[in-house]
Coordinates of C-alpha atoms in Angstrom, one line a residue:
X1 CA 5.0 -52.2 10.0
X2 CA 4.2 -50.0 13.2
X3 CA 7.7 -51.1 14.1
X4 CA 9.1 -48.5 11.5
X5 CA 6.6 -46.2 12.0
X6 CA 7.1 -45.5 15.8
X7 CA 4.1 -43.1 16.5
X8 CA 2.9 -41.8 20.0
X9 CA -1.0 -41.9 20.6
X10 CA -2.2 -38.6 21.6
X11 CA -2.9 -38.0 25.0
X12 CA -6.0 -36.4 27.1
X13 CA -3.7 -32.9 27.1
X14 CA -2.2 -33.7 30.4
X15 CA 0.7 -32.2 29.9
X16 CA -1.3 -28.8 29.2
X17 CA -2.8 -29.4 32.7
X18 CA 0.8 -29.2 34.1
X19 CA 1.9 -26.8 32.2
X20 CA -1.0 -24.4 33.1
X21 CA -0.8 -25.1 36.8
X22 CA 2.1 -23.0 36.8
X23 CA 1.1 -20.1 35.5
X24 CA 0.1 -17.1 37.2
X25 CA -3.4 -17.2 38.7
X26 CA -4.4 -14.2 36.2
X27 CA -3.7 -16.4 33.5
X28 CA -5.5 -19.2 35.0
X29 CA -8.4 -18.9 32.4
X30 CA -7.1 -19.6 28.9
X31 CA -8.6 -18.6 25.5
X32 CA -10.7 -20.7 23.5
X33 CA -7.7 -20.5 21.0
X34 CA -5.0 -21.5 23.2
X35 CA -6.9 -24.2 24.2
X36 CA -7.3 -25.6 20.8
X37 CA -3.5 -24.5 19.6
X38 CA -1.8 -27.4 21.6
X39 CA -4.2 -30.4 20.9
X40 CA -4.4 -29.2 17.2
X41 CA -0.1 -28.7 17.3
X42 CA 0.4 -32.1 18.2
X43 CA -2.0 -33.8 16.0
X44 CA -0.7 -32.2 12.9
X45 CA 2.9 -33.1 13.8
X46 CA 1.4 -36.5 14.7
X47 CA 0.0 -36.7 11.0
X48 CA 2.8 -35.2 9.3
X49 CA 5.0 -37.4 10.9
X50 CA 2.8 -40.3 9.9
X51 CA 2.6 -39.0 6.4
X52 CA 6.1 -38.5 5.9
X53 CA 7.2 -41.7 7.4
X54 CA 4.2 -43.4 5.0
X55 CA 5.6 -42.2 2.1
X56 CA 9.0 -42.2 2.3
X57 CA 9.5 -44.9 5.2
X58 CA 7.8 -47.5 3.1
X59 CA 10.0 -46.8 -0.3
X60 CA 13.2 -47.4 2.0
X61 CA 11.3 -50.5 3.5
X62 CA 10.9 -51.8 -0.2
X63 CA 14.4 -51.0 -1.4
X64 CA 16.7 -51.8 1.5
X65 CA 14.6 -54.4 3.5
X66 CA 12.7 -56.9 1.2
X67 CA 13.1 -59.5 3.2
X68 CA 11.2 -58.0 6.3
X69 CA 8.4 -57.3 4.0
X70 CA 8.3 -60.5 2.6
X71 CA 8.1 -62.4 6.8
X72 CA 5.0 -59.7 6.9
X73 CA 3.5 -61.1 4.4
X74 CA 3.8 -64.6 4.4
X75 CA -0.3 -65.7 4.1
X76 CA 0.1 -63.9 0.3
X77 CA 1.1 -66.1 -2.4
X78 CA 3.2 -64.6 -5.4
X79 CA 3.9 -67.9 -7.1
X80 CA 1.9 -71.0 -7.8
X81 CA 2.9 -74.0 -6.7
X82 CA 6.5 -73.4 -6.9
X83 CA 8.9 -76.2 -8.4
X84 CA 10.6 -78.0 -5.7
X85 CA 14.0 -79.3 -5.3
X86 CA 15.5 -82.5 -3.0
X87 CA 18.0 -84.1 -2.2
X88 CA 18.4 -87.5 -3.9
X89 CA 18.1 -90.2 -1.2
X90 CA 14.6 -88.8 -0.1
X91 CA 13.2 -89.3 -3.5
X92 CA 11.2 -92.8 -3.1
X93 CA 12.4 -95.4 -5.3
X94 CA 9.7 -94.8 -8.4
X95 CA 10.5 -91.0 -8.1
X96 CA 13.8 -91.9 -8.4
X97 CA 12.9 -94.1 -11.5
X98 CA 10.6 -91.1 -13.3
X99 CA 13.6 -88.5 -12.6
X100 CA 16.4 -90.9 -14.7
X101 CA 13.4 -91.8 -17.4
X102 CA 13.4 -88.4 -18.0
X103 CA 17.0 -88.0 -18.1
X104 CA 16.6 -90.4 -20.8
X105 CA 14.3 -88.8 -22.9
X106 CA 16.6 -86.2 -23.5
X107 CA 19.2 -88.7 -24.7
X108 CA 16.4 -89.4 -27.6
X109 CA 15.0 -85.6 -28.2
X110 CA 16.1 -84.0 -31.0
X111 CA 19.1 -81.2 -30.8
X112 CA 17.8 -77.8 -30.1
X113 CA 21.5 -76.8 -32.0
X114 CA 22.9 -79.3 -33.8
X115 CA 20.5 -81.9 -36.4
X116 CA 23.4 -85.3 -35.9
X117 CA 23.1 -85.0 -31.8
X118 CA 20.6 -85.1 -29.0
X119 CA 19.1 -82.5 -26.9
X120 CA 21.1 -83.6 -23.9
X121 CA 23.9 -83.5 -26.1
X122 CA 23.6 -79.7 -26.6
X123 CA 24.2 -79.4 -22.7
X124 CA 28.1 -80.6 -22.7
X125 CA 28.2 -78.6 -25.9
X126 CA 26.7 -75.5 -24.6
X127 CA 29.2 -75.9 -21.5
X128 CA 32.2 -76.2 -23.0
X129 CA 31.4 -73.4 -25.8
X130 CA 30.3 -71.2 -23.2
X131 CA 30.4 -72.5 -19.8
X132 CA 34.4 -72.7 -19.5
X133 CA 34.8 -68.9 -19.4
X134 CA 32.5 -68.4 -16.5
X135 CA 34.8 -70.5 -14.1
X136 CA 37.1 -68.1 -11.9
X137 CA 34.7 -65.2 -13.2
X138 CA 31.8 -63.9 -10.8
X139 CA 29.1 -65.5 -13.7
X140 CA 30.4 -68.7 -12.3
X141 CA 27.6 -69.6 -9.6
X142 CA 24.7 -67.2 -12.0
X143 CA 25.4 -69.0 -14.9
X144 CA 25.4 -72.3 -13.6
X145 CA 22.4 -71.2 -11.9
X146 CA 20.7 -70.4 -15.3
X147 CA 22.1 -73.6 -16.5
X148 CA 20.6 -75.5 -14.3
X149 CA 17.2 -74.0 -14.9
X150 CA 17.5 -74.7 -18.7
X151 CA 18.0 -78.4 -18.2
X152 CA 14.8 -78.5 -15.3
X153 CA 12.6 -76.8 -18.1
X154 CA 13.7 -79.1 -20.6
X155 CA 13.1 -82.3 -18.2
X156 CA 9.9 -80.8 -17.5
X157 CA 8.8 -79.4 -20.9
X158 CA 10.6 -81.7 -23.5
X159 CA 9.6 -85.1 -21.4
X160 CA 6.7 -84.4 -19.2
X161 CA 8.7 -84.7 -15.9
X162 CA 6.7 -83.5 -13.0
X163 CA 9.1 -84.7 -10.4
X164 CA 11.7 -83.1 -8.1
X165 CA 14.7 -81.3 -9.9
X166 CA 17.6 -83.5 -7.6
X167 CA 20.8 -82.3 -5.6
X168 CA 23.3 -84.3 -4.0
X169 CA 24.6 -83.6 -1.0
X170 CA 28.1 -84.4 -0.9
X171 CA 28.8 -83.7 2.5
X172 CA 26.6 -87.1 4.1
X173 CA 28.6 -88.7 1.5
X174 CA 32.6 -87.8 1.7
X175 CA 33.7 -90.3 4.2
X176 CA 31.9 -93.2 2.3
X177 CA 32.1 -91.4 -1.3
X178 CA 31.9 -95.2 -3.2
X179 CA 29.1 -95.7 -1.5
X180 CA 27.1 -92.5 -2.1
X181 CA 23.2 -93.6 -3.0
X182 CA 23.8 -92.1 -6.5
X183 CA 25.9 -94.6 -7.5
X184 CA 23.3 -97.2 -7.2
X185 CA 23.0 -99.6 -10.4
X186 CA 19.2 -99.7 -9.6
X187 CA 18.3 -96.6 -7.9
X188 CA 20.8 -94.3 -8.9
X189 CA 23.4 -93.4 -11.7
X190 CA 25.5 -96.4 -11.9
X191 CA 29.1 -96.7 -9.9
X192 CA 32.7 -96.2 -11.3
X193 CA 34.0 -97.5 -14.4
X194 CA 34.1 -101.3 -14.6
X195 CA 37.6 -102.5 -14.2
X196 CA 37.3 -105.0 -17.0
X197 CA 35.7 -102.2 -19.0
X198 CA 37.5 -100.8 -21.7
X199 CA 39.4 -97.6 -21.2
X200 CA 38.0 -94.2 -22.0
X201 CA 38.5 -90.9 -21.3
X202 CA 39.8 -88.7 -18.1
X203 CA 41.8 -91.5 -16.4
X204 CA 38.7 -93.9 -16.4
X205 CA 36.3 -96.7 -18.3
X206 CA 33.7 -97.2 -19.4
X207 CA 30.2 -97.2 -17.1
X208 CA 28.9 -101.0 -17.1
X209 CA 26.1 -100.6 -14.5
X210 CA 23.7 -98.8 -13.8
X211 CA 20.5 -97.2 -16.8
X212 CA 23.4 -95.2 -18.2
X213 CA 25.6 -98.1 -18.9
X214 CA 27.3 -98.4 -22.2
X215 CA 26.1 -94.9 -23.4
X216 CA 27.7 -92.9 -26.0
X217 CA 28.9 -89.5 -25.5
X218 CA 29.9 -87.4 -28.7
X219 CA 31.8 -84.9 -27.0
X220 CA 35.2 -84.5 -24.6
X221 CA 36.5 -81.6 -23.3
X222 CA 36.7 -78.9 -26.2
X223 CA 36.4 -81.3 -29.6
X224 CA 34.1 -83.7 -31.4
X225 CA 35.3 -87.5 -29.8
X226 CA 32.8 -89.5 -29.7
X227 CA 33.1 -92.2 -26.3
X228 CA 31.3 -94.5 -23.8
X229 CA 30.2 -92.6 -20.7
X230 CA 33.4 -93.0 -18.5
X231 CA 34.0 -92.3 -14.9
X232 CA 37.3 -93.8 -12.9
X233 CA 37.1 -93.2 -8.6
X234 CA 40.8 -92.5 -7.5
X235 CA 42.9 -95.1 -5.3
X236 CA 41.3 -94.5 -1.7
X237 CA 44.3 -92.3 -0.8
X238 CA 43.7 -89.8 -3.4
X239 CA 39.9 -90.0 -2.8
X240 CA 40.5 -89.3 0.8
X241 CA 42.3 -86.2 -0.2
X242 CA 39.5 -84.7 -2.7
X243 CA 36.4 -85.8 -0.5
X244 CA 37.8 -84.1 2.5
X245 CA 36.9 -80.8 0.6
X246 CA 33.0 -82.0 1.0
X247 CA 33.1 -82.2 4.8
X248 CA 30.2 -80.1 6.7
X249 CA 33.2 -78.2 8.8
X250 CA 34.8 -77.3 5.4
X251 CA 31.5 -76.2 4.1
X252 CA 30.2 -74.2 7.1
X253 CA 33.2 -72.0 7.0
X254 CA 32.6 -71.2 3.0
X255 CA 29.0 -70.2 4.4
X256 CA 30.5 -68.0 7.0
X257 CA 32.0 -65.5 4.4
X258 CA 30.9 -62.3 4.0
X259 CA 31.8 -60.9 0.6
X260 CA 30.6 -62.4 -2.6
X261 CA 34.0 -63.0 -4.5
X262 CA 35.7 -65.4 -1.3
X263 CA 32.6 -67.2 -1.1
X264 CA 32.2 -68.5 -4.4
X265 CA 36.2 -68.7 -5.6
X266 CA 35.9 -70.8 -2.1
X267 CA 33.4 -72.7 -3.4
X268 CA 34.5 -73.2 -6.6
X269 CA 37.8 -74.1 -5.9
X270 CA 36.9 -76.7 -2.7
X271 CA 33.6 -78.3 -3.1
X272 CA 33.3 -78.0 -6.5
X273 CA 36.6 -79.0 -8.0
X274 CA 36.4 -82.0 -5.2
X275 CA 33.5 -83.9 -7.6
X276 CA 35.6 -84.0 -10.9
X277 CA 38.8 -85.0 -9.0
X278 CA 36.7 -87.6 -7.5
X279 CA 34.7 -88.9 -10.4
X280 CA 37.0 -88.4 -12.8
X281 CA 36.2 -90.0 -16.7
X282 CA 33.7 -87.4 -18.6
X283 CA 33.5 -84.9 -15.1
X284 CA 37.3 -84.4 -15.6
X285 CA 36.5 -81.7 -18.7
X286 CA 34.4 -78.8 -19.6
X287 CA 32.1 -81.6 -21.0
X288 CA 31.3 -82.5 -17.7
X289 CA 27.6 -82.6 -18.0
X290 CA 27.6 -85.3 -20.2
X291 CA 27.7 -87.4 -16.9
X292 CA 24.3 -87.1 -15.4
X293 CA 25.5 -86.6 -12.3
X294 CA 27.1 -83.2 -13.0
X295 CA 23.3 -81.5 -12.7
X296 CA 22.8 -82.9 -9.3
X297 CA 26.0 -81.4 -8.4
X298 CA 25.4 -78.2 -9.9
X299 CA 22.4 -77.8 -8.3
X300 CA 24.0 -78.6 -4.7
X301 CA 26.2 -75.8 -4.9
X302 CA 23.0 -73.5 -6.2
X303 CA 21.6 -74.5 -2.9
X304 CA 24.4 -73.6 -1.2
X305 CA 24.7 -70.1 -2.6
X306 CA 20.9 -69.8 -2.2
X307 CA 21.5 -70.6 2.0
X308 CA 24.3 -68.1 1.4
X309 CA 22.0 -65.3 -0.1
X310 CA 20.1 -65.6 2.5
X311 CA 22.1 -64.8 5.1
X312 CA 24.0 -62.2 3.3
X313 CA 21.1 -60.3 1.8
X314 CA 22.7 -57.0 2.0
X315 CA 25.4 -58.5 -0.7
X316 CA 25.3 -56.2 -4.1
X317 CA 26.9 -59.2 -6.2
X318 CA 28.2 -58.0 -9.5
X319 CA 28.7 -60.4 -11.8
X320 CA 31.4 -60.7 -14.8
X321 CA 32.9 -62.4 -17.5
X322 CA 36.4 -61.0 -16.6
X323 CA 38.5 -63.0 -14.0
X324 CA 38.7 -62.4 -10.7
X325 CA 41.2 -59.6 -10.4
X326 CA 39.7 -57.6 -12.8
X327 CA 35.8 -58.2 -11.8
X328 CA 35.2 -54.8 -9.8
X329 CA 36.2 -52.9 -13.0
X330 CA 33.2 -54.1 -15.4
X331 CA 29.5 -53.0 -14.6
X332 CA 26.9 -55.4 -13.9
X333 CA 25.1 -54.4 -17.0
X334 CA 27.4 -55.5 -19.3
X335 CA 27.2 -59.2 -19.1
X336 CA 25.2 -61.6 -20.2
X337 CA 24.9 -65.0 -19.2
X338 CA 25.0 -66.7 -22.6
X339 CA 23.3 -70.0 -23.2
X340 CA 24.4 -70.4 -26.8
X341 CA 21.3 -70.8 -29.3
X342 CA 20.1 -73.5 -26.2
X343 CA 18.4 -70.7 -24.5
X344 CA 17.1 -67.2 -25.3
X345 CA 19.9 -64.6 -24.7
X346 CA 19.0 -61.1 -22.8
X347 CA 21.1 -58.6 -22.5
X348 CA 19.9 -55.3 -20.2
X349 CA 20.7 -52.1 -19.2
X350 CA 19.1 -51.9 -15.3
X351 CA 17.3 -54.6 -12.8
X352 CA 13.7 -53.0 -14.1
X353 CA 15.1 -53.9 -17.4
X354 CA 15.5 -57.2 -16.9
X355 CA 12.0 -58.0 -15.9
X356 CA 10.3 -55.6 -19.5
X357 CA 13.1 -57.6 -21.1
X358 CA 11.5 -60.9 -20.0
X359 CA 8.0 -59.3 -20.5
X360 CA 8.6 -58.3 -23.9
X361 CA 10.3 -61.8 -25.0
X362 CA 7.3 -63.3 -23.0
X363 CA 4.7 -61.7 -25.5
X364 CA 6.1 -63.1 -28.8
X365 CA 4.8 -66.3 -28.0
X366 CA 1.3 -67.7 -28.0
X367 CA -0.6 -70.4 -26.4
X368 CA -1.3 -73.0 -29.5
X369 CA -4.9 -73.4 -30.5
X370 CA -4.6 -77.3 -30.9
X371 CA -3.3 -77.8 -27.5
X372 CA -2.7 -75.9 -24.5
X373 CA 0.5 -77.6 -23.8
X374 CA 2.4 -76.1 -26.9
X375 CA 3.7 -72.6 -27.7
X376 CA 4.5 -70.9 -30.9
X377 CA 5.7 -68.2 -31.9
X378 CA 5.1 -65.9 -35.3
X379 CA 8.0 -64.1 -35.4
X380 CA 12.1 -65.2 -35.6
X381 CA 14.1 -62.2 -35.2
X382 CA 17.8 -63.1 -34.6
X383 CA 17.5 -59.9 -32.4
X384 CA 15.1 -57.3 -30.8
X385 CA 15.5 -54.0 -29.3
X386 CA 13.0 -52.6 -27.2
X387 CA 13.0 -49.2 -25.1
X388 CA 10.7 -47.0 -23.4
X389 CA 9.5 -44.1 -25.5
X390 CA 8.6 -42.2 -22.4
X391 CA 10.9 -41.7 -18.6
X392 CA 7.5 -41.6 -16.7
X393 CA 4.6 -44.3 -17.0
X394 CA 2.3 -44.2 -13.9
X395 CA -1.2 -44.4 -12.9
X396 CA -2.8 -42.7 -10.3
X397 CA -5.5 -44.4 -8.3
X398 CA -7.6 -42.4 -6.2
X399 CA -9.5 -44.8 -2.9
X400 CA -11.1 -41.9 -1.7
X401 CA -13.8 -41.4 -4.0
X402 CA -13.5 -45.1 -5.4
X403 CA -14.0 -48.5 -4.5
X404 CA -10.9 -50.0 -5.1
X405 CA -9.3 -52.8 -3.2
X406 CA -6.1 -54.0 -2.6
X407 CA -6.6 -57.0 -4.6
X408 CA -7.9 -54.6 -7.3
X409 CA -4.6 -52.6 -6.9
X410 CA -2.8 -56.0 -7.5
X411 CA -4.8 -56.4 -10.4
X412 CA -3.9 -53.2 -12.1
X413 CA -0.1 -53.6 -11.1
X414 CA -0.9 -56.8 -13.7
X415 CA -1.8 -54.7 -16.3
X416 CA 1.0 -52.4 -15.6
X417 CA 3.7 -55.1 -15.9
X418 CA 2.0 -56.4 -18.8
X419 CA 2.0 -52.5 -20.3
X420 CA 5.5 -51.8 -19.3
X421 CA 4.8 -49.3 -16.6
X422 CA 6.7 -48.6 -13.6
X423 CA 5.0 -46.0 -11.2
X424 CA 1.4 -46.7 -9.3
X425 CA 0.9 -43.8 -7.4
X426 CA -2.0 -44.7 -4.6
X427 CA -3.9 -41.4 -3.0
X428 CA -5.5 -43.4 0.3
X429 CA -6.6 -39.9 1.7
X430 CA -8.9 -36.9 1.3
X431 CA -11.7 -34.8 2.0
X432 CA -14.1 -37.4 1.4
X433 CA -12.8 -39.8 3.1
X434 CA -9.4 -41.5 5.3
X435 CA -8.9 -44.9 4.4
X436 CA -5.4 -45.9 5.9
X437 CA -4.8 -47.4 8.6
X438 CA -2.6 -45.8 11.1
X439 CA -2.1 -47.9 14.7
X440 CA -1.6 -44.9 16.6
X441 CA -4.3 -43.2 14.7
X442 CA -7.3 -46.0 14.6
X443 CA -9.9 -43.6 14.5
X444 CA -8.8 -41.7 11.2
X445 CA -9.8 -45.1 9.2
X446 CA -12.6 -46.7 11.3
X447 CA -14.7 -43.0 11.3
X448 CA -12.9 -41.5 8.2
X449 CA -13.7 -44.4 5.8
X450 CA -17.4 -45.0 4.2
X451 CA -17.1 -48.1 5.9
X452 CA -14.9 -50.7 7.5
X453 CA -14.5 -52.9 4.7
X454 CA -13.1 -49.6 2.8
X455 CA -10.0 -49.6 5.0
X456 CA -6.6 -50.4 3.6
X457 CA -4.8 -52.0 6.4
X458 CA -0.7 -51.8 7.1
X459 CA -0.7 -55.1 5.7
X460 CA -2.5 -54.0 2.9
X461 CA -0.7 -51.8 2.2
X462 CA 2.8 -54.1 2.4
X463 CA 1.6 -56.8 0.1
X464 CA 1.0 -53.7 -2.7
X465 CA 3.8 -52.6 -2.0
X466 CA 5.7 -56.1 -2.2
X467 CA 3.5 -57.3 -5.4
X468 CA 4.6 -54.1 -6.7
X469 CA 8.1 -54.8 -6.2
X470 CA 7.8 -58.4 -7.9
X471 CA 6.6 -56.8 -11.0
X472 CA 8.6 -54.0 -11.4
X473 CA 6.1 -51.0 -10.2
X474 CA 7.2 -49.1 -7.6
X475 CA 4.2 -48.3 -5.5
X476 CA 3.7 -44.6 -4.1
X477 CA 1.9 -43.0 -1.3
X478 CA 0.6 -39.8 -0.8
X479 CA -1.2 -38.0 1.8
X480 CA -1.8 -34.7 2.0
X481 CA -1.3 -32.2 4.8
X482 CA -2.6 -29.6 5.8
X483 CA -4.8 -29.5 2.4
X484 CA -7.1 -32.0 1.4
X485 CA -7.6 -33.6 5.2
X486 CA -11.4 -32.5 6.0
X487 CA -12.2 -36.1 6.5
X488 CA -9.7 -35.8 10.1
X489 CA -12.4 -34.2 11.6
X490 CA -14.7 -36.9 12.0
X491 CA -12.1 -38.8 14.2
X492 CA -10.2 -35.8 16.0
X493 CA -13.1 -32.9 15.0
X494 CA -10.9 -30.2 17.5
X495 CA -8.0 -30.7 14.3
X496 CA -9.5 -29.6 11.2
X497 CA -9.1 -25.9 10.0
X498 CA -12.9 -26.8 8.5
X499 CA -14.8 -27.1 11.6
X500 CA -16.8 -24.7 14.0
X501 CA -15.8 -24.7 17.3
X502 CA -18.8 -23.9 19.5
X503 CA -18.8 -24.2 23.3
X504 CA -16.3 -26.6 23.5
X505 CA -17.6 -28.6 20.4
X506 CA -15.8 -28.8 17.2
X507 CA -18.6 -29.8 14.3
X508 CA -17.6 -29.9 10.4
X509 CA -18.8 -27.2 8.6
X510 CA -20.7 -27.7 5.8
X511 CA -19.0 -29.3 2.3
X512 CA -17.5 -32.6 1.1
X513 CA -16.4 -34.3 4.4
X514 CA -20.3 -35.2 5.0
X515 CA -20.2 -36.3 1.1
X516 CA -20.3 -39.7 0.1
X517 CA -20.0 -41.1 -3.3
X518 CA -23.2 -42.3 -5.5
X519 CA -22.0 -46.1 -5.0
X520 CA -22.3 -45.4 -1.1

């Protein structure tokens, strides 16, 4: 952090050495106060400097510059053992196994919407209720996104799967597309419609090899038609022309764009669009997740828009339901990306209100008594409104006069989450004692502090901050100049308006900076 916080140590007053040299020899002898105005003058502006880029440097750190934080504070964990995901052909052949048995399982789940279907089923019905309308729309790749998530938590929650979520990556594939590893009959998905098979829908036939082979869809594009799973690869000619969108060059050059709404009507309309012209049969429809496939898909282009966010962090994406020459006219706010009754709905009025949304809907549920596996909930509101009574809800910790760590800090920005708060105001400086650590400062902590295992480090201080900006708290800082800063002396003893100067030696005067706490 000392890298935003440029400070320049103090020197030995060599420059008031110079300056004096060329004075008149009258003047030669200085007062006692002029020789304590110029060392005192440049530590103040030293600490006010420090204490105004502290308080406000960090804030614009945490709103405009996340990700530096985050590369500063890479040995802190936020998450637990993340989920995973990769790319099909490095799954090991039992992975690939336990991925389509879950797959499976969904086929033989109850409906989560419909009692005479499955709970894969509600994903191609959920798509082409809802889905459609997001295409050509800046909800296209968030949606999907979401989408995507629903069907891992289902894999994972509804059959046990404690595997990999899968993508495909196209672009090792498009110059051999027939022979893409998903399309293995023992290892994969099964290939193209046999051509004995009968016909079915989208230009193909039905799937004869492969663990989905023979299976029964109930839906195709917008209406109830019930069918075999079909897929139909074009004549090489028109293959060629399709897979040539899923080339790396093509690719890297959608990467390369800078604004939001050519990267992902790029994407949409190349790589995207190249699958279902490709596979044809079910992925030629907004039903196109009944083919398995379609989620492995999906998720590709999730990773590639991921990769993208990356490297275009300073991207404000607002997404919409309207199409794409009307999307810079509708707020953010005023979407929501709607999963039918397959998923819980939230709809929010700011970014902090998306995370107490999630908190709220979080704390209708409750951990079963019978097994820790299974949730329940007491309540079934069709819909719930919930708002802050009050602007400002903050805590103020004070570390001067209290033992509180940074993990202990972390803790409380817990409870505050939890609580719905959204200010932790931290007070790292007093008369009792200094406890921030400043680099071009380094005695201010390691004298001012009750003892070295007191002092909040730069680090420290980052990973509150960052831990705060993961829950929704924004983290303040305060120190205070020229009041409240006896504790200065016992580093820089010349700088405090509470010492005695005596023959050259600046000692505190009598009160709290000598105090310590009972716990001391």
């Amino acid at each position: 952090m000392s890298r935003y916080w440029p400070y320049t140590p103090l020197s030995n007053s060599d420059s008031q050495l110079d300056i004096e040299s060329e004075r008149p020899q009258a003047d030669k002898r200085p007062s006692r106060r002029q020789t304590c105005l110029l060392p005192k003058l440049v530590l103040w502006v030293a600490l006010f400097c420090f204490a105004a880029g502290l308080s406000s440097g960090i804030l614009i750190i945490q709103h405009f510059f996340p990700t530096r934080l985050l590369s500063a504070t890479t040995a802190v964990s936020f998450c637990i053992a993340p989920p995973t995901r990769r790319e099909w052909r490095s799954f090991s052949a039992s992975e690939k196994h336990a991925y389509i048995e879950a797959v499976q399982c969904l086929r033989s789940t109850p409906s989560a919407i419909l009692p005479a279907q499955s709970l894969y089923d509600d994903f191609p019905y959920v798509h082409m209720h809802v889905g459609n309308a997001t295409h050509e729309t800046t909800n296209f790749l968030p949606w999907h996104r979401y989408f995507v998530h629903v069907y891992e938590t289902a894999l994972r929650g509804r059959c046990n799967y404690t595997g990999h979520m899968a993508y495909w990556d196209w672009t090792l594939d498009w110059a051999n597309f027939r022979d893409a590893p998903v399309w293995d009959s023992d290892t994969g998905f099964g290939g193209s419609g046999g051509a004995d098979a009968p016909d079915s829908v989208g230009e193909g036939t039905c799937v004869t090899d492969g663990p989905f082979a023979g299976l029964q869809e109930l839906y195709w594009n917008l209406q109830y038609h019930p069918h075999c799973l079909s897929r139909g690869f074009p004549p090489d000619k028109v293959l060629a022309r399709w897979t040539s969108n899923l080339r790396p060059e093509v690719v890297e050059q959608i990467m390369a764009m800078k604004e939001y709404e050519e990267f992902y009507l790029a994407l949409e309309n190349g790589p995207h669009l190249a699958i279902p012209y490709s596979v044809r049969g079910d992925f030629y429809a907004f039903t196109a997740p009944n083919d398995p496939i379609f989620f492995l898909h999906h998720t590709q282009l999730d990773r590639l828009w991921w990769q993208w966010q990356q490297s275009n962090a300073d991207q404000e994406v607002q997404p919409t339901s309207k199409k794409r020459n009307e999307f810079k006219s509708i707020s953010y706010f005023d979407n929501v990306l709607d999963m039918g009754t397959l998923a819980a709905n939230v709809t929010v009025v700011s970014i902090d209100g998306a995370l107490l949304a999630l908190t709220a809907l979080s704390q209708l549920f409750h951990a079963h008594s019978e097994s820790e596996a299974t949730v329940y909930t007491p309540f079934t509101p069709t819909e719930t409104k919930d708002a802050p009574n009050f602007e400002d809800r903050g805590i103020d910790l004070d570390l001067c006069c209290n033992r509180i760590s940074p993990r202990d800090a972390m803790l409380t920005i817990d409870a505050m989450s939890f609580n719905k708060f959204h200010r932790l105001h931290l007070h790292p400086s007093d008369s009792q004692s200094w406890l921030l650590e400043a680099l071009a400062l380094p005695a201010l902590a390691s004298k001012g502090a009750y003892h070295e295992s007191e002092i909040w480090t730069t680090t420290d201080l980052q990973v509150a901050q960052l831990y705060g900006v993961y829950h929704g708290i924004e983290v303040y800082l305060e120190t205070d100049l020229p009041g409240h800063t006896t504790s200065i002396a016992l580093a820089h003893p010349s700088s405090s308006q509470h010492t005695t100067c005596t023959r050259g030696l600046c000692t505190p005067r009598s009160g709290n900076v000598g105090e310590r706490p009972l716990w001391s």
